[in-house]
Coordinates of C-alpha atoms and ligand atoms in Angstrom, one line a residue:
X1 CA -0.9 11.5 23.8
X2 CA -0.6 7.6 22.8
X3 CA -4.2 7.4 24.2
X4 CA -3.2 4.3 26.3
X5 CA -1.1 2.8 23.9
X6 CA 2.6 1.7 24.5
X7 CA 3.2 3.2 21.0
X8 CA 2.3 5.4 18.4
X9 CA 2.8 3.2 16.3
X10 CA 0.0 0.7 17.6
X11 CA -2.1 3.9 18.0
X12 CA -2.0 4.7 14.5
X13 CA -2.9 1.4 13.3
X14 CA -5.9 1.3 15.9
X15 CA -7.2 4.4 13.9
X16 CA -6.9 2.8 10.6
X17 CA -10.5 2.0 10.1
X18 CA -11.6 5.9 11.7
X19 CA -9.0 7.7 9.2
X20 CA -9.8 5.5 6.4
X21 CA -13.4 6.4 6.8
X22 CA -12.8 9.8 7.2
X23 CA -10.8 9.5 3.7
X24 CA -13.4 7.5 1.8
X25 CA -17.0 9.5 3.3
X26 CA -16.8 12.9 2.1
X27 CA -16.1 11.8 -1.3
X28 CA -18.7 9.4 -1.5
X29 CA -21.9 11.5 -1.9
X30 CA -25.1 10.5 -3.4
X31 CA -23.9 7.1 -4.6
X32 CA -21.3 8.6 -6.7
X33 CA -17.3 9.2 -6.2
X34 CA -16.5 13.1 -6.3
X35 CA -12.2 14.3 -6.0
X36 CA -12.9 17.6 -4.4
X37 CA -11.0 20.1 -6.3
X38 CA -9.9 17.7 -8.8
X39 CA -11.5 19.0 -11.9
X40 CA -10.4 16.2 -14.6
X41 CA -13.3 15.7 -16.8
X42 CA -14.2 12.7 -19.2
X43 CA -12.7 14.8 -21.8
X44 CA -9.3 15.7 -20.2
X45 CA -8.9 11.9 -19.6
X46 CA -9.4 11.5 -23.3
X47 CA -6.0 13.3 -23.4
X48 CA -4.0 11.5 -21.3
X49 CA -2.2 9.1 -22.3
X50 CA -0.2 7.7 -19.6
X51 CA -0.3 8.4 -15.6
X52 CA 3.2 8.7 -14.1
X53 CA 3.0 7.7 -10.1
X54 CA 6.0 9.1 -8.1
X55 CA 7.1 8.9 -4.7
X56 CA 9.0 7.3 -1.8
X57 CA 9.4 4.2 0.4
X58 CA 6.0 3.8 1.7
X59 CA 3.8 6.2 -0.6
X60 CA 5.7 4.8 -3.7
X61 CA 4.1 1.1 -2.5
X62 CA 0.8 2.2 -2.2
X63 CA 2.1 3.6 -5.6
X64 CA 2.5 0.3 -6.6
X65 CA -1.1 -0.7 -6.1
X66 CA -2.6 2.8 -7.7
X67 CA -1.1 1.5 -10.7
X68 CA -2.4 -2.0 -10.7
X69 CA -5.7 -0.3 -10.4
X70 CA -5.9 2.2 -12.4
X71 CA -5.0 0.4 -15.0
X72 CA -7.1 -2.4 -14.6
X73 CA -10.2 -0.4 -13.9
X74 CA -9.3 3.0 -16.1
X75 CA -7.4 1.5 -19.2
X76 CA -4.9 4.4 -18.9
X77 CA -1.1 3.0 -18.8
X78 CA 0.4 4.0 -16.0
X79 CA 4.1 4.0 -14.8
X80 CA 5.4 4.2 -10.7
X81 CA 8.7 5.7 -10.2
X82 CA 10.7 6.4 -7.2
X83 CA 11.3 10.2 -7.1
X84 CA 15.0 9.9 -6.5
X85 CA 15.0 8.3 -9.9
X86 CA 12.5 9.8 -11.6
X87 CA 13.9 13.2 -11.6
X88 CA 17.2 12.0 -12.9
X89 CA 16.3 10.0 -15.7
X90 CA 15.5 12.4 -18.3
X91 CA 11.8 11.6 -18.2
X92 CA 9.3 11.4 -21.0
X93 CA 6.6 14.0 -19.8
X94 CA 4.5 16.0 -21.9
X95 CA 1.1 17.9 -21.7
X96 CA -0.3 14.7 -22.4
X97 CA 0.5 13.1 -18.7
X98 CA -0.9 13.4 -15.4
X99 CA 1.6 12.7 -12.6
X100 CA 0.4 11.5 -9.2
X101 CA 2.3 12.5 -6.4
X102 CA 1.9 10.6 -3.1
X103 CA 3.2 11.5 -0.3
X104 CA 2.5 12.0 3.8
X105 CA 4.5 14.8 5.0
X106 CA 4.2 16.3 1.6
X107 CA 7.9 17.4 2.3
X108 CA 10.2 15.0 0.6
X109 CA 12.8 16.7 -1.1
X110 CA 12.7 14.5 -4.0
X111 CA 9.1 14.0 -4.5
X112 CA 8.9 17.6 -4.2
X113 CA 11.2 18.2 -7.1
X114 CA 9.9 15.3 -9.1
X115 CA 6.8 17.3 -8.8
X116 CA 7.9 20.8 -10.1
X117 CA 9.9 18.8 -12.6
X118 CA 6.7 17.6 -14.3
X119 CA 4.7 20.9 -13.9
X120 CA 7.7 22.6 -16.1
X121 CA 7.5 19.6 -18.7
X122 CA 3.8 20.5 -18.8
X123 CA 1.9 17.6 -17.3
X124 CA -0.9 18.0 -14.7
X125 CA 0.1 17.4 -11.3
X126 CA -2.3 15.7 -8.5
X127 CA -1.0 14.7 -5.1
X128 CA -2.0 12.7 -2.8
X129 CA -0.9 14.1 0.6
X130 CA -2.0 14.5 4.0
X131 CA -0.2 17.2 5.5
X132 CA -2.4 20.3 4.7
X133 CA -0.7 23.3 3.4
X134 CA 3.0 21.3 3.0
X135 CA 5.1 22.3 -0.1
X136 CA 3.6 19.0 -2.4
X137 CA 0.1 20.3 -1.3
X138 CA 1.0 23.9 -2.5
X139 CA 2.9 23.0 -5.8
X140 CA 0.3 20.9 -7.4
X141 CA -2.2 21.4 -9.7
X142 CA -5.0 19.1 -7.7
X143 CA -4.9 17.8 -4.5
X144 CA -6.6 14.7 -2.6
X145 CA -6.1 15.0 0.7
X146 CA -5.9 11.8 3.1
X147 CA -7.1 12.5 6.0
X148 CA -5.3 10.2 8.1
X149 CA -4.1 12.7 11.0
X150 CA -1.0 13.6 12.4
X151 CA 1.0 10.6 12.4
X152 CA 4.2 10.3 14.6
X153 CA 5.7 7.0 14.4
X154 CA 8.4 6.8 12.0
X155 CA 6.9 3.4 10.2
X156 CA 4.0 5.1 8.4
X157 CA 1.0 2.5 8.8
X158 CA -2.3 4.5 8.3
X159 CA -0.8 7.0 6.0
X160 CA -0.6 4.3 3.6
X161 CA -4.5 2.6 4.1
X162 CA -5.5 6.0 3.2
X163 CA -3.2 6.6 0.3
X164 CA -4.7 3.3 -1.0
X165 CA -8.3 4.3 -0.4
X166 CA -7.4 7.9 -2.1
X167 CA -6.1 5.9 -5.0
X168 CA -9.5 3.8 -5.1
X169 CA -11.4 6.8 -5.1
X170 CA -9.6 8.1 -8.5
X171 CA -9.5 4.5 -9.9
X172 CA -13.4 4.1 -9.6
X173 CA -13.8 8.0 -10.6
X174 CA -11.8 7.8 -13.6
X175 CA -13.0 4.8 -14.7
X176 CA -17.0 5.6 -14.7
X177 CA -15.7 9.0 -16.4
X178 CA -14.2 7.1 -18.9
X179 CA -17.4 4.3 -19.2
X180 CA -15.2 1.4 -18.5
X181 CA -17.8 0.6 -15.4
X182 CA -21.7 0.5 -15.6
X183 CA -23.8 2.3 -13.0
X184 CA -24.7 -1.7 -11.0
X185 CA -20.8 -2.5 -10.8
X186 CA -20.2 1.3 -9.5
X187 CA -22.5 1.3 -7.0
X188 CA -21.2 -2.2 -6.0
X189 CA -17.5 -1.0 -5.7
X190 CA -18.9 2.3 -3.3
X191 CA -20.4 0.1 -1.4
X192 CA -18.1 -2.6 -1.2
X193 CA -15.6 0.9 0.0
X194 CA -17.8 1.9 2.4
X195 CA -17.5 -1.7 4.3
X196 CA -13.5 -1.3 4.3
X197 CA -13.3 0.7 7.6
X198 CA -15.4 -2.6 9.3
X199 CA -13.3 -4.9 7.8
X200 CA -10.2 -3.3 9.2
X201 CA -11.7 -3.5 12.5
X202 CA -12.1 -7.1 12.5
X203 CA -8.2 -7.6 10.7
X204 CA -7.5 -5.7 13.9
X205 CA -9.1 -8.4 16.7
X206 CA -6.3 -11.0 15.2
X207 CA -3.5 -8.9 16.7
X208 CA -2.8 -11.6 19.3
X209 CA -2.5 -14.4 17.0
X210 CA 0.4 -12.7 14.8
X211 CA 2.0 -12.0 18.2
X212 CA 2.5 -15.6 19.2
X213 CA 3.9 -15.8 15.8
X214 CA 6.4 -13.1 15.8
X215 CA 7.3 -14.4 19.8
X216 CA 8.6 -18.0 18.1
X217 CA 10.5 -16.2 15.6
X218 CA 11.7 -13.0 16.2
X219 CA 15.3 -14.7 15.8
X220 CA 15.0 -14.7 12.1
X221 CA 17.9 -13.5 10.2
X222 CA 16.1 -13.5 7.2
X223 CA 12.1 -13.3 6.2
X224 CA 10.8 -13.6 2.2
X225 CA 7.9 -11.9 1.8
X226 CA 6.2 -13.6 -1.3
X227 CA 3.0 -12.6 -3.6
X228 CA 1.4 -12.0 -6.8
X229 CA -0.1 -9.4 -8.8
X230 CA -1.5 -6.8 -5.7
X231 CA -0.2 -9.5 -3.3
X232 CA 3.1 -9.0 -4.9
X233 CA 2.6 -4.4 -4.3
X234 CA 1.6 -5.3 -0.8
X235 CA 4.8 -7.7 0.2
X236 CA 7.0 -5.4 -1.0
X237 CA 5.6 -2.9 2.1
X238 CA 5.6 -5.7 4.3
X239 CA 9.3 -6.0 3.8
X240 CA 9.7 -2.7 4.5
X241 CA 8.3 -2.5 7.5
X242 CA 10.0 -5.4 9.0
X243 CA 13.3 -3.9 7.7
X244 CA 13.1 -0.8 8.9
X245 CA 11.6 -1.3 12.9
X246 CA 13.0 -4.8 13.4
X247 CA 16.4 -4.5 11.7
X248 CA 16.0 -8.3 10.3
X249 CA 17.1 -8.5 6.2
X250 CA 14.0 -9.5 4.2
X251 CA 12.8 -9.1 1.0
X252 CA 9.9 -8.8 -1.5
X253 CA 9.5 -11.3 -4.7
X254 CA 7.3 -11.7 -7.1
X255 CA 5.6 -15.3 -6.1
X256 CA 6.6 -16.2 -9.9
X257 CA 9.7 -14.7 -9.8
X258 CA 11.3 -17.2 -7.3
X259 CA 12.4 -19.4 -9.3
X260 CA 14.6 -17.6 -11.3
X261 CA 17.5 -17.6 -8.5
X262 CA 16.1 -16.4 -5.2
X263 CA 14.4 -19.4 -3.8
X264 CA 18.1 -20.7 -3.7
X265 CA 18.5 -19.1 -0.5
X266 CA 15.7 -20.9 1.0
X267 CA 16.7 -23.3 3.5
X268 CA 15.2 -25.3 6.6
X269 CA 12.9 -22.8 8.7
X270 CA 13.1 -19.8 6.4
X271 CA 10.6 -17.9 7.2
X272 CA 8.1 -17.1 4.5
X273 CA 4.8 -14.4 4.5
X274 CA 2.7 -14.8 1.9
X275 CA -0.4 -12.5 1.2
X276 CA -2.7 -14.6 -0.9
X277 CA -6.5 -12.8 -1.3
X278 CA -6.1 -12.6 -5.1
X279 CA -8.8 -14.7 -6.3
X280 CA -7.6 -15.9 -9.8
X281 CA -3.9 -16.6 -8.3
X282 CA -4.6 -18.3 -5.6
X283 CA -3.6 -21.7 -7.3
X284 CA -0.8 -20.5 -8.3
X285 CA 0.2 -19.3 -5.2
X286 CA -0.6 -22.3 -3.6
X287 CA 1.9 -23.9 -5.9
X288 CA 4.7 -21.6 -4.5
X289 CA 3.8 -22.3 -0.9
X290 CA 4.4 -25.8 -2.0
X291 CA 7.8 -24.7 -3.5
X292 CA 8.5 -22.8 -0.6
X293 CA 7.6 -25.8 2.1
X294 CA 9.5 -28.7 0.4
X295 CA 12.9 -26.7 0.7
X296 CA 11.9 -26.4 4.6
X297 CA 10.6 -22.9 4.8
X298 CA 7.8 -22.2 7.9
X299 CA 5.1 -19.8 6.2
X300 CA 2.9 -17.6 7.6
X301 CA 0.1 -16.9 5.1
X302 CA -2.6 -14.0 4.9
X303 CA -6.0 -14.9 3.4
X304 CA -9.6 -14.1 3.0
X305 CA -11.8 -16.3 5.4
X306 CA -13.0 -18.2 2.9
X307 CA -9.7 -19.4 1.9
X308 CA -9.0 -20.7 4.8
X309 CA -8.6 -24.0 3.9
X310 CA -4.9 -22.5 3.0
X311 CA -3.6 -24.0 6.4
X312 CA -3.2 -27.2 4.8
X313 CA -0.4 -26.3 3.2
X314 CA 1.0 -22.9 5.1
X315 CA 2.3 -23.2 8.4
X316 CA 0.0 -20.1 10.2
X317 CA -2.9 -18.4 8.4
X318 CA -4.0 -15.2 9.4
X319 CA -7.4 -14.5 8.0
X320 CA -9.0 -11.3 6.7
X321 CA -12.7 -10.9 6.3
X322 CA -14.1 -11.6 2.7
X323 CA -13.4 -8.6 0.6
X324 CA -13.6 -8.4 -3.1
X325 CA -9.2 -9.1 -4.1
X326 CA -8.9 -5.8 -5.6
X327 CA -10.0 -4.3 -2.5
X328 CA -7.9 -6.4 -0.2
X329 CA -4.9 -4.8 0.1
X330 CA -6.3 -2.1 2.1
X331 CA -7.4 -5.2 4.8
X332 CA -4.5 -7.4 4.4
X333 CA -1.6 -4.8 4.8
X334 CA -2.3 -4.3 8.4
X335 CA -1.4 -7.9 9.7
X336 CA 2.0 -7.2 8.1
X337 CA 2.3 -3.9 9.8
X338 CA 1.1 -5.7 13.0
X339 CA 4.0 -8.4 12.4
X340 CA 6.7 -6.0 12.1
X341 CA 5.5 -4.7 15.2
X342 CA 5.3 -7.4 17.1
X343 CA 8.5 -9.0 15.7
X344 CA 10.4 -5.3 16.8
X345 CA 9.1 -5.4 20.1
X346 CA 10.0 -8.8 20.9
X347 CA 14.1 -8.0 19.8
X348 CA 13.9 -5.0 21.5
X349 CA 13.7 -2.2 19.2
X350 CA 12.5 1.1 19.3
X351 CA 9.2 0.9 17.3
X352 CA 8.3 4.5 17.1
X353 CA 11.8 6.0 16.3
X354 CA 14.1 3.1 14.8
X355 CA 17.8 3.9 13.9
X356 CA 18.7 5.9 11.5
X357 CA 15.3 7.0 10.5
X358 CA 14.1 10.5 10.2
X359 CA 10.0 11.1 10.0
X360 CA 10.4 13.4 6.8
X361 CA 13.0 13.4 4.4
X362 CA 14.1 16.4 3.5
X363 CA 17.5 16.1 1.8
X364 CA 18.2 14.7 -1.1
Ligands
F6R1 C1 8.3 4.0 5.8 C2 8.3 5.4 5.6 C3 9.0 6.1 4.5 C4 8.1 7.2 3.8 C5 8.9 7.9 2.8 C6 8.1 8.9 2.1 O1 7.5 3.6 6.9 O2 7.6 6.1 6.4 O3 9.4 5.1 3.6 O4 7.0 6.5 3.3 O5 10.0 8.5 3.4 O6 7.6 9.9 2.9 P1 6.4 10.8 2.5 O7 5.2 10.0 2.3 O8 6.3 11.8 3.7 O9 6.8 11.5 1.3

């Protein structure tokens, strides 16, 4: 069943670039971006006035990034909740919201509520889910499927490269509905989608060289994952990951954010990861490598190859292939997954079913 694999886990990040595909092709069709039965036209987007993203853990990151781009390419304000809170907080939903759902099992209790919750407050509901038929899929008004497969580990890895490719697709869509792209920059962005699967691929081929990495410091008590603007989405799912396989304490920060008390606890060989493939922050970044380095920290940064004249400050860069920064994340999330891999296996741990951990949450 692993198809040669020592884990699902691994298995499931070797079909990244197939499932992502399989995500992205049957919605691209004749050089345009279609939603399947998602029927929102240019005029029901002149209605909405604000996009609520809700879900959990893993969905609720590639939450994170849906709302970085949709507003940046769709103008529409949009808010990202976690469903726990969301549905206890009273909120603000009218007939004049849309409320993306995200989930994999498209059985979590509280998404699932946050869900029916908005429908009776009258907002449209469209999920993102790839378990066809589950209760999410059922409840909702539209549904983009991901069709990333079955996926058994409990660390979800290609669930969430496909939730970010679903979340491209709407991003692109709803911004050509709502003429905030011309027909050249379209067509670029489809194209530059259709090339993520490839890129993937070739993120994959640098498995070894995270490896050595995570075999010289798997010790860590405590890893700092640092970025900014998508950089800053995508760290906060690095940390995740690392927490929940490898059982070491780390945590996500906003690469401007440091400052304000955390990089107190920054000391000689604190380890640091630091995504950096956003194009206008790179300097700034930089800067808080910098920061990072003259405290003592060892950093481990994640760039496009043309940045990678990074090393000269960062300890270990992992390159990624050149892909357009708001594209990136989909490429640069899987040498984080690959790290908290490799740092779980080399203390030990039980990848595929870590402590504690159930697949599907289903209470709440
Ligand atoms: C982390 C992980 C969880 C899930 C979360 C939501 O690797 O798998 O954080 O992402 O429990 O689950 P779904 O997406 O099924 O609603």
């Amino acid at each position: 069943e692993k198809s040669g694999y020592e884990h699902f886990m691994m298995k499931e990040m070797f079909e990244e670039p197939k499932v992502i595909k399989d995500t992205l092709s049957p919605r691209i069709v004749d050089e345009g971006i279609t939603l399947d039965n998602v029927n929102i036209t240019a005029k029901d987007l002149e209605n909405i006035d604000k996009i609520y993203i809700v879900a959990c853990g893993t969905a609720y990151h590639a939450g994170v990034v849906g709302k970085y781009i949709i507003e940046k390419l769709a103008r529409i304000p949009v808010e990202i909740d976690i469903a726990s809170e969301f549905r206890y907080r009273d909120p603000l939903i009218s007939d004049r919201n849309l409320v993306i759902i995200i989930s994999q099992s498209g059985e979590t209790l509280d998404t699932l509520v946050a869900l029916k919750e908005s429908k009776k407050r009258g907002a449209k509901t469209l999920s993102i889910v790839n378990v066809v038929g589950s209760s999410i899929s059922r409840e909702s008004d539209y549904v983009l499927y991901t069709w990333a497969g079955p996926e058994i580990a409990v660390a979800s890895t290609k669930a969430y490269n496909t939730q970010l490719a679903a979340l491209y697709l709407v991003a692109f869509n709803f911004a050509y509905k709502k003429g905030y792209i011309e027909d050249s920059a379209y067509k670029n962005y489809i194209s530059q989608l259709k090339e993520l699967p490839s890129k993937v691929e070739e993120v994959l081929k640098n498995k070894e060289v995270i490896q050595k990495f995570a075999s010289k410091h798997y010790n860590a008590k405590s890893i700092f994952f640092i970025g900014r603007g998508l950089d800053y989405a995508l760290s906060m799912e690095g940390s995740l990951k690392l927490k929940e396989i490898s059982y070491i304490h780390s945590e996500a920060y906003a690469g401007g954010e440091l400052k304000h008390g955390t990089i107190a606890l920054i000391e000689k060989g604190t380890l640091v990861v630091c995504p950096v493939t956003q194009d206008d922050l790179i300097d700034k970044m930089v800067s808080n490598i910098r920061e990072v380095k003259a405290r003592g920290a060892v950093v481990m940064a994640i760039t496009q190859e043309k940045n990678a004249s990074i090393d000269k400050v960062a300890d270990v860069v992992i390159t990624i292939p050149d892909i357009d920064s708001l594209l990136a994340p989909v490429a640069a999330v899987t040498p984080l997954q690959l790290f908290a891999y490799y740092m779980a296996i080399e203390k030990g741990c039980d990848v595929d079913k870590p402590r504690n951990l159930a697949k599907s949450v289903t209470v709440e």
